[in-house]
PDB file of C-alpha atoms and ligand atoms in Angstrom:
ATOM      1  CA  MET A   7    -152.913  53.284  79.219  1.00  0.00           C
ATOM      2  CA  PRO A   8    -151.483  49.940  78.663  1.00  0.00           C
ATOM      3  CA  PHE A   9    -148.486  48.554  80.060  1.00  0.00           C
ATOM      4  CA  PRO A  10    -145.801  49.312  78.337  1.00  0.00           C
ATOM      5  CA  GLN A  11    -144.611  47.615  74.894  1.00  0.00           C
ATOM      6  CA  SER A  12    -141.114  48.606  75.548  1.00  0.00           C
ATOM      7  CA  LEU A  13    -141.342  46.664  79.034  1.00  0.00           C
ATOM      8  CA  ILE A  14    -143.052  43.236  77.628  1.00  0.00           C
ATOM      9  CA  GLN A  15    -140.181  43.397  75.021  1.00  0.00           C
ATOM     10  CA  GLY A  16    -137.693  43.545  77.664  1.00  0.00           C
ATOM     11  CA  TYR A  17    -139.408  40.874  79.624  1.00  0.00           C
ATOM     12  CA  ARG A  18    -139.314  38.589  76.480  1.00  0.00           C
ATOM     13  CA  ALA A  19    -135.666  39.026  75.989  1.00  0.00           C
ATOM     14  CA  PHE A  20    -135.450  38.189  79.721  1.00  0.00           C
ATOM     15  CA  LEU A  21    -137.213  35.155  79.340  1.00  0.00           C
ATOM     16  CA  ASP A  22    -135.083  34.307  76.291  1.00  0.00           C
ATOM     17  CA  GLY A  23    -131.681  35.128  77.962  1.00  0.00           C
ATOM     18  CA  ARG A  24    -131.124  35.222  81.539  1.00  0.00           C
ATOM     19  CA  LEU A  25    -134.416  33.251  82.851  1.00  0.00           C
ATOM     20  CA  ARG A  26    -132.982  30.581  80.287  1.00  0.00           C
ATOM     21  CA  ARG A  27    -129.759  30.265  81.326  1.00  0.00           C
ATOM     22  CA  GLU A  28    -130.527  30.773  85.098  1.00  0.00           C
ATOM     23  CA  GLN A  29    -133.614  29.530  85.877  1.00  0.00           C
ATOM     24  CA  ASP A  30    -132.037  26.950  88.281  1.00  0.00           C
ATOM     25  CA  ARG A  31    -130.465  29.783  90.341  1.00  0.00           C
ATOM     26  CA  TYR A  32    -133.945  31.813  90.276  1.00  0.00           C
ATOM     27  CA  ARG A  33    -135.534  28.465  91.709  1.00  0.00           C
ATOM     28  CA  GLU A  34    -132.907  27.584  94.565  1.00  0.00           C
ATOM     29  CA  LEU A  35    -133.172  31.790  95.431  1.00  0.00           C
ATOM     30  CA  GLY A  36    -136.584  31.331  95.572  1.00  0.00           C
ATOM     31  CA  GLU A  37    -136.858  28.333  97.821  1.00  0.00           C
ATOM     32  CA  THR A  38    -133.493  29.316 100.136  1.00  0.00           C
ATOM     33  CA  GLY A  39    -134.053  33.083  99.967  1.00  0.00           C
ATOM     34  CA  GLN A  40    -131.426  35.731  99.061  1.00  0.00           C
ATOM     35  CA  ALA A  41    -127.859  35.980 100.629  1.00  0.00           C
ATOM     36  CA  PRO A  42    -126.283  39.059  98.701  1.00  0.00           C
ATOM     37  CA  GLU A  43    -122.880  40.138 100.326  1.00  0.00           C
ATOM     38  CA  VAL A  44    -122.957  43.267  98.803  1.00  0.00           C
ATOM     39  CA  MET A  45    -125.526  46.383  99.179  1.00  0.00           C
ATOM     40  CA  VAL A  46    -125.052  49.105  97.285  1.00  0.00           C
ATOM     41  CA  ILE A  47    -126.866  52.927  97.676  1.00  0.00           C
ATOM     42  CA  GLY A  48    -127.258  54.151  94.511  1.00  0.00           C
ATOM     43  CA  CYS A  49    -128.772  57.017  92.452  1.00  0.00           C
ATOM     44  CA  CYS A  50    -132.326  56.632  90.903  1.00  0.00           C
ATOM     45  CA  ASP A  51    -130.583  58.044  87.684  1.00  0.00           C
ATOM     46  CA  SER A  52    -131.700  55.753  84.857  1.00  0.00           C
ATOM     47  CA  ARG A  53    -128.009  55.968  83.523  1.00  0.00           C
ATOM     48  CA  VAL A  54    -126.434  54.317  86.838  1.00  0.00           C
ATOM     49  CA  SER A  55    -128.141  51.064  87.259  1.00  0.00           C
ATOM     50  CA  PRO A  56    -125.546  48.845  89.610  1.00  0.00           C
ATOM     51  CA  GLU A  57    -126.602  45.638  88.373  1.00  0.00           C
ATOM     52  CA  VAL A  58    -125.858  46.881  84.919  1.00  0.00           C
ATOM     53  CA  ILE A  59    -122.500  48.387  86.093  1.00  0.00           C
ATOM     54  CA  PHE A  60    -121.498  45.420  88.165  1.00  0.00           C
ATOM     55  CA  ASP A  61    -122.716  43.020  85.466  1.00  0.00           C
ATOM     56  CA  ALA A  62    -124.488  41.354  88.840  1.00  0.00           C
ATOM     57  CA  ARG A  63    -126.638  37.933  88.438  1.00  0.00           C
ATOM     58  CA  PRO A  64    -129.652  37.943  90.509  1.00  0.00           C
ATOM     59  CA  GLY A  65    -129.462  37.458  94.049  1.00  0.00           C
ATOM     60  CA  GLU A  66    -125.811  39.187  94.265  1.00  0.00           C
ATOM     61  CA  LEU A  67    -126.771  42.819  95.119  1.00  0.00           C
ATOM     62  CA  PHE A  68    -129.272  44.460  97.463  1.00  0.00           C
ATOM     63  CA  VAL A  69    -129.864  47.831  96.053  1.00  0.00           C
ATOM     64  CA  VAL A  70    -131.455  50.535  97.699  1.00  0.00           C
ATOM     65  CA  ARG A  71    -131.720  53.809  95.286  1.00  0.00           C
ATOM     66  CA  ASN A  72    -132.858  57.641  95.680  1.00  0.00           C
ATOM     67  CA  VAL A  73    -132.356  60.657  94.611  1.00  0.00           C
ATOM     68  CA  ALA A  74    -128.220  61.513  94.367  1.00  0.00           C
ATOM     69  CA  ASN A  75    -127.739  58.367  96.374  1.00  0.00           C
ATOM     70  CA  ILE A  76    -128.049  60.116  99.760  1.00  0.00           C
ATOM     71  CA  VAL A  77    -127.601  58.414 103.358  1.00  0.00           C
ATOM     72  CA  PRO A  78    -129.865  60.352 105.646  1.00  0.00           C
ATOM     73  CA  PRO A  79    -128.119  60.307 108.939  1.00  0.00           C
ATOM     74  CA  TYR A  80    -129.249  58.122 111.681  1.00  0.00           C
ATOM     75  CA  GLN A  81    -132.732  59.475 113.469  1.00  0.00           C
ATOM     76  CA  PRO A  82    -134.284  57.061 115.312  1.00  0.00           C
ATOM     77  CA  ASP A  83    -137.725  59.447 115.680  1.00  0.00           C
ATOM     78  CA  GLY A  84    -140.571  56.990 115.116  1.00  0.00           C
ATOM     79  CA  GLN A  85    -141.023  58.300 111.563  1.00  0.00           C
ATOM     80  CA  ALA A  86    -140.555  56.054 108.516  1.00  0.00           C
ATOM     81  CA  HIS A  87    -137.148  56.187 106.810  1.00  0.00           C
ATOM     82  CA  GLY A  88    -136.611  54.440 103.703  1.00  0.00           C
ATOM     83  CA  VAL A  89    -132.918  54.340 103.698  1.00  0.00           C
ATOM     84  CA  SER A  90    -132.609  53.684 107.504  1.00  0.00           C
ATOM     85  CA  ALA A  91    -135.351  50.396 106.889  1.00  0.00           C
ATOM     86  CA  ALA A  92    -133.255  48.977 104.224  1.00  0.00           C
ATOM     87  CA  LEU A  93    -129.958  49.750 105.887  1.00  0.00           C
ATOM     88  CA  GLU A  94    -131.357  47.796 109.039  1.00  0.00           C
ATOM     89  CA  PHE A  95    -132.595  44.662 106.766  1.00  0.00           C
ATOM     90  CA  GLY A  96    -129.105  44.798 104.841  1.00  0.00           C
ATOM     91  CA  VAL A  97    -126.891  44.837 107.998  1.00  0.00           C
ATOM     92  CA  ALA A  98    -128.806  43.002 110.389  1.00  0.00           C
ATOM     93  CA  ALA A  99    -130.809  40.805 108.850  1.00  0.00           C
ATOM     94  CA  LEU A 100    -128.960  39.745 105.404  1.00  0.00           C
ATOM     95  CA  LYS A 101    -125.616  40.720 107.346  1.00  0.00           C
ATOM     96  CA  VAL A 102    -123.977  42.222 104.139  1.00  0.00           C
ATOM     97  CA  LYS A 103    -120.079  42.324 103.799  1.00  0.00           C
ATOM     98  CA  HIS A 104    -119.835  45.314 102.007  1.00  0.00           C
ATOM     99  CA  ILE A 105    -121.706  48.680 101.410  1.00  0.00           C
ATOM    100  CA  VAL A 106    -121.103  50.560  98.438  1.00  0.00           C
ATOM    101  CA  VAL A 107    -122.297  54.175  97.836  1.00  0.00           C
ATOM    102  CA  LEU A 108    -122.240  54.336  94.028  1.00  0.00           C
ATOM    103  CA  GLY A 109    -121.954  57.952  93.101  1.00  0.00           C
ATOM    104  CA  HIS A 110    -122.108  59.582  89.535  1.00  0.00           C
ATOM    105  CA  ALA A 111    -121.350  62.019  87.135  1.00  0.00           C
ATOM    106  CA  ARG A 112    -124.370  64.601  85.868  1.00  0.00           C
ATOM    107  CA  CYS A 113    -126.041  63.849  88.712  1.00  0.00           C
ATOM    108  CA  GLY A 114    -129.336  65.784  88.516  1.00  0.00           C
ATOM    109  CA  GLY A 115    -129.955  65.974  92.006  1.00  0.00           C
ATOM    110  CA  VAL A 116    -126.149  67.104  92.883  1.00  0.00           C
ATOM    111  CA  LYS A 117    -126.471  69.756  90.195  1.00  0.00           C
ATOM    112  CA  ALA A 118    -130.303  71.206  91.348  1.00  0.00           C
ATOM    113  CA  PHE A 119    -128.690  71.367  94.758  1.00  0.00           C
ATOM    114  CA  ALA A 120    -125.530  73.357  93.385  1.00  0.00           C
ATOM    115  CA  GLU A 121    -127.355  75.471  91.663  1.00  0.00           C
ATOM    116  CA  ASP A 122    -129.873  75.974  94.387  1.00  0.00           C
ATOM    117  CA  ALA A 123    -132.703  75.389  91.675  1.00  0.00           C
ATOM    118  CA  GLU A 124    -136.051  75.429  93.345  1.00  0.00           C
ATOM    119  CA  PRO A 125    -138.493  73.963  90.468  1.00  0.00           C
ATOM    120  CA  LEU A 126    -140.700  72.771  93.317  1.00  0.00           C
ATOM    121  CA  SER A 127    -142.632  74.445  96.487  1.00  0.00           C
ATOM    122  CA  PRO A 128    -140.762  74.397  99.119  1.00  0.00           C
ATOM    123  CA  GLY A 129    -143.422  71.990 100.485  1.00  0.00           C
ATOM    124  CA  ASP A 130    -142.429  69.523  97.825  1.00  0.00           C
ATOM    125  CA  PHE A 131    -140.214  66.373  98.540  1.00  0.00           C
ATOM    126  CA  ILE A 132    -137.206  66.800  96.606  1.00  0.00           C
ATOM    127  CA  GLY A 133    -136.175  70.315  98.193  1.00  0.00           C
ATOM    128  CA  LYS A 134    -136.228  68.965 101.762  1.00  0.00           C
ATOM    129  CA  TRP A 135    -134.232  65.960 100.392  1.00  0.00           C
ATOM    130  CA  MET A 136    -131.633  68.036  98.839  1.00  0.00           C
ATOM    131  CA  ARG A 137    -131.105  69.631 101.622  1.00  0.00           C
ATOM    132  CA  LEU A 138    -129.418  66.571 103.466  1.00  0.00           C
ATOM    133  CA  MET A 139    -126.525  67.368 100.959  1.00  0.00           C
ATOM    134  CA  ALA A 140    -125.717  70.692 102.799  1.00  0.00           C
ATOM    135  CA  PRO A 141    -122.585  68.858 104.743  1.00  0.00           C
ATOM    136  CA  ALA A 142    -121.265  67.419 101.551  1.00  0.00           C
ATOM    137  CA  ALA A 143    -121.136  70.860 100.221  1.00  0.00           C
ATOM    138  CA  ASP A 144    -119.325  71.875 103.490  1.00  0.00           C
ATOM    139  CA  LYS A 145    -116.990  69.070 102.797  1.00  0.00           C
ATOM    140  CA  ALA A 146    -116.444  69.886  98.880  1.00  0.00           C
ATOM    141  CA  GLY A 147    -115.300  73.472 100.358  1.00  0.00           C
ATOM    142  CA  PRO A 148    -115.727  76.736  97.846  1.00  0.00           C
ATOM    143  CA  ARG A 149    -115.094  76.548  94.153  1.00  0.00           C
ATOM    144  CA  GLY A 150    -112.725  78.433  94.164  1.00  0.00           C
ATOM    145  CA  ALA A 151    -110.915  78.632  90.377  1.00  0.00           C
ATOM    146  CA  LEU A 152    -112.297  75.308  89.649  1.00  0.00           C
ATOM    147  CA  SER A 153    -114.658  75.370  86.489  1.00  0.00           C
ATOM    148  CA  TRP A 154    -118.379  74.572  87.068  1.00  0.00           C
ATOM    149  CA  PRO A 155    -118.344  70.859  85.751  1.00  0.00           C
ATOM    150  CA  ASP A 156    -114.847  70.143  87.893  1.00  0.00           C
ATOM    151  CA  TYR A 157    -117.097  71.545  90.949  1.00  0.00           C
ATOM    152  CA  LEU A 158    -120.115  69.173  90.414  1.00  0.00           C
ATOM    153  CA  THR A 159    -117.675  66.388  90.102  1.00  0.00           C
ATOM    154  CA  ARG A 160    -115.952  67.495  93.132  1.00  0.00           C
ATOM    155  CA  LEU A 161    -119.752  67.782  94.850  1.00  0.00           C
ATOM    156  CA  GLU A 162    -120.695  64.640  93.456  1.00  0.00           C
ATOM    157  CA  GLN A 163    -117.628  62.734  95.006  1.00  0.00           C
ATOM    158  CA  ALA A 164    -118.280  64.826  98.537  1.00  0.00           C
ATOM    159  CA  ASN A 165    -121.604  63.643  98.469  1.00  0.00           C
ATOM    160  CA  VAL A 166    -120.648  60.126  98.190  1.00  0.00           C
ATOM    161  CA  ALA A 167    -118.010  60.679 101.365  1.00  0.00           C
ATOM    162  CA  ASN A 168    -120.738  62.230 103.070  1.00  0.00           C
ATOM    163  CA  SER A 169    -123.119  59.116 102.606  1.00  0.00           C
ATOM    164  CA  ILE A 170    -120.268  57.237 103.895  1.00  0.00           C
ATOM    165  CA  ASP A 171    -120.190  59.176 107.014  1.00  0.00           C
ATOM    166  CA  ASN A 172    -123.746  59.084 107.473  1.00  0.00           C
ATOM    167  CA  LEU A 173    -123.372  55.146 107.403  1.00  0.00           C
ATOM    168  CA  LEU A 174    -121.361  55.495 110.343  1.00  0.00           C
ATOM    169  CA  THR A 175    -123.880  57.204 112.625  1.00  0.00           C
ATOM    170  CA  PHE A 176    -125.976  53.993 112.717  1.00  0.00           C
ATOM    171  CA  PRO A 177    -124.887  51.990 115.654  1.00  0.00           C
ATOM    172  CA  ARG A 178    -125.225  48.375 114.865  1.00  0.00           C
ATOM    173  CA  LEU A 179    -123.793  49.493 111.385  1.00  0.00           C
ATOM    174  CA  ARG A 180    -120.586  51.262 113.014  1.00  0.00           C
ATOM    175  CA  GLN A 181    -120.183  48.105 115.457  1.00  0.00           C
ATOM    176  CA  ARG A 182    -119.831  45.817 112.359  1.00  0.00           C
ATOM    177  CA  VAL A 183    -117.366  47.992 110.769  1.00  0.00           C
ATOM    178  CA  GLU A 184    -115.192  48.047 114.027  1.00  0.00           C
ATOM    179  CA  ARG A 185    -115.021  44.683 114.421  1.00  0.00           C
ATOM    180  CA  GLY A 186    -114.518  44.050 110.783  1.00  0.00           C
ATOM    181  CA  GLN A 187    -117.358  42.269 109.802  1.00  0.00           C
ATOM    182  CA  LEU A 188    -118.385  45.235 107.319  1.00  0.00           C
ATOM    183  CA  ALA A 189    -116.545  47.239 105.235  1.00  0.00           C
ATOM    184  CA  LEU A 190    -117.724  50.619 103.657  1.00  0.00           C
ATOM    185  CA  HIS A 191    -116.855  51.558 100.120  1.00  0.00           C
ATOM    186  CA  GLY A 192    -117.337  54.840  97.509  1.00  0.00           C
ATOM    187  CA  ALA A 193    -117.553  54.455  93.916  1.00  0.00           C
ATOM    188  CA  TYR A 194    -118.282  57.149  91.177  1.00  0.00           C
ATOM    189  CA  PHE A 195    -119.460  56.061  87.768  1.00  0.00           C
ATOM    190  CA  GLY A 196    -118.518  58.569  84.967  1.00  0.00           C
ATOM    191  CA  VAL A 197    -121.800  58.144  82.691  1.00  0.00           C
ATOM    192  CA  ALA A 198    -120.125  59.439  79.439  1.00  0.00           C
ATOM    193  CA  SER A 199    -117.042  57.549  79.859  1.00  0.00           C
ATOM    194  CA  GLY A 200    -118.230  54.563  81.424  1.00  0.00           C
ATOM    195  CA  GLN A 201    -115.170  54.416  83.804  1.00  0.00           C
ATOM    196  CA  LEU A 202    -115.740  53.501  87.715  1.00  0.00           C
ATOM    197  CA  SER A 203    -113.609  55.189  89.914  1.00  0.00           C
ATOM    198  CA  VAL A 204    -113.082  53.560  93.762  1.00  0.00           C
ATOM    199  CA  ARG A 205    -112.728  55.740  96.563  1.00  0.00           C
ATOM    200  CA  ASP A 206    -109.348  55.342  98.481  1.00  0.00           C
ATOM    201  CA  GLU A 207    -110.055  55.014 101.791  1.00  0.00           C
ATOM    202  CA  THR A 208    -106.785  56.724 103.122  1.00  0.00           C
ATOM    203  CA  THR A 209    -106.568  59.522 100.823  1.00  0.00           C
ATOM    204  CA  GLY A 210    -110.444  60.333  99.694  1.00  0.00           C
ATOM    205  CA  ALA A 211    -109.401  60.483  96.132  1.00  0.00           C
ATOM    206  CA  PHE A 212    -111.220  58.711  93.146  1.00  0.00           C
ATOM    207  CA  VAL A 213    -108.932  55.908  91.677  1.00  0.00           C
ATOM    208  CA  PRO A 214    -110.133  54.679  88.353  1.00  0.00           C
ATOM    209  CA  ILE A 215    -110.346  50.696  88.577  1.00  0.00           C
ATOM    210  CA  ALA A 216    -109.898  48.547  85.616  1.00  0.00           C
ATOM    211  CA  ALA A 217    -108.220  51.761  83.878  1.00  0.00           C
ATOM    212  CA  ASP A 218    -106.101  49.711  81.218  1.00  0.00           C
ATOM    213  CA  GLN A 219    -109.050  47.500  79.872  1.00  0.00           C
ATOM    214  CA  HIS A 220    -111.177  50.604  79.973  1.00  0.00           C
ATOM    215  CA  ALA A 221    -108.219  52.319  77.830  1.00  0.00           C
ATOM    216  CA  ARG A 222    -108.180  49.321  75.353  1.00  0.00           C
ATOM    217  CA  LEU A 223    -112.044  49.139  74.780  1.00  0.00           C
ATOM    218  CA  PHE A 224    -112.734  53.078  74.594  1.00  0.00           C
ATOM    219  CA  THR A 225    -111.518  55.950  72.751  1.00  0.00           C
ATOM    220  CA  PRO A 226    -111.579  58.792  75.255  1.00  0.00           C
ATOM    221  CA  PRO A 227    -114.986  60.248  75.235  1.00  0.00           C
ATOM    222  CA  SER A 228    -115.345  64.208  74.037  1.00  0.00           C
ATOM    223  CA  ALA A 229    -116.090  65.072  77.634  1.00  0.00           C
ATOM    224  CA  SER A 230    -114.197  63.524  80.953  1.00  0.00           C
ATOM    225  CA  ARG A 231    -117.385  63.103  82.926  1.00  0.00           C
TER     226      ARG A 231
HETATM  227 ZN1   ZN B 328    -128.141  60.755  90.481  1.00  0.00          ZN
END
């Protein structure tokens, strides 16, 4: 099967657009190396690309993506840990100043966890990975009178908070936070609405940002999520 035509066309558009405009920057980044100030931990979901949402230029974001934007707790057991390796590099080597955990609406991973859907056998990877969300479900509390979509939103946001808590289990990372050298943030992207919310560190609530600009540009979507 040949290399996808859509990717070739996309690359041609990149050549005509971004590379033409920013070739000096690419050259400079190639020579001096990257020095991003922001690390983003996001979901693999194709609708939630951090570089697109934050209109980021090359060299600006250090991004790690996985199913449901999960940070596993610190576990120095000699095994290979992808997120932990990226954190080690981002925090110790690049010395990023901010880490943003970016959750989103309609997250398939969170939904699968909530529905206890087990499309794969227990030996497969996604089931074990999603079990890392169990503390987030505890944080979210029982569904109670919430509608199913509202409960999923709560769970998606609790999952962001849980990832932030797990970030703090990494000793060197925690040390940098306590010294004021690193800040941790939670954010949440509404896929249907395009609205980004940022977690208030004190209340834990997710507050829409640039809401006035968003309201001017978009008519309310039929679904708020
Ligand atoms: Zn997701």
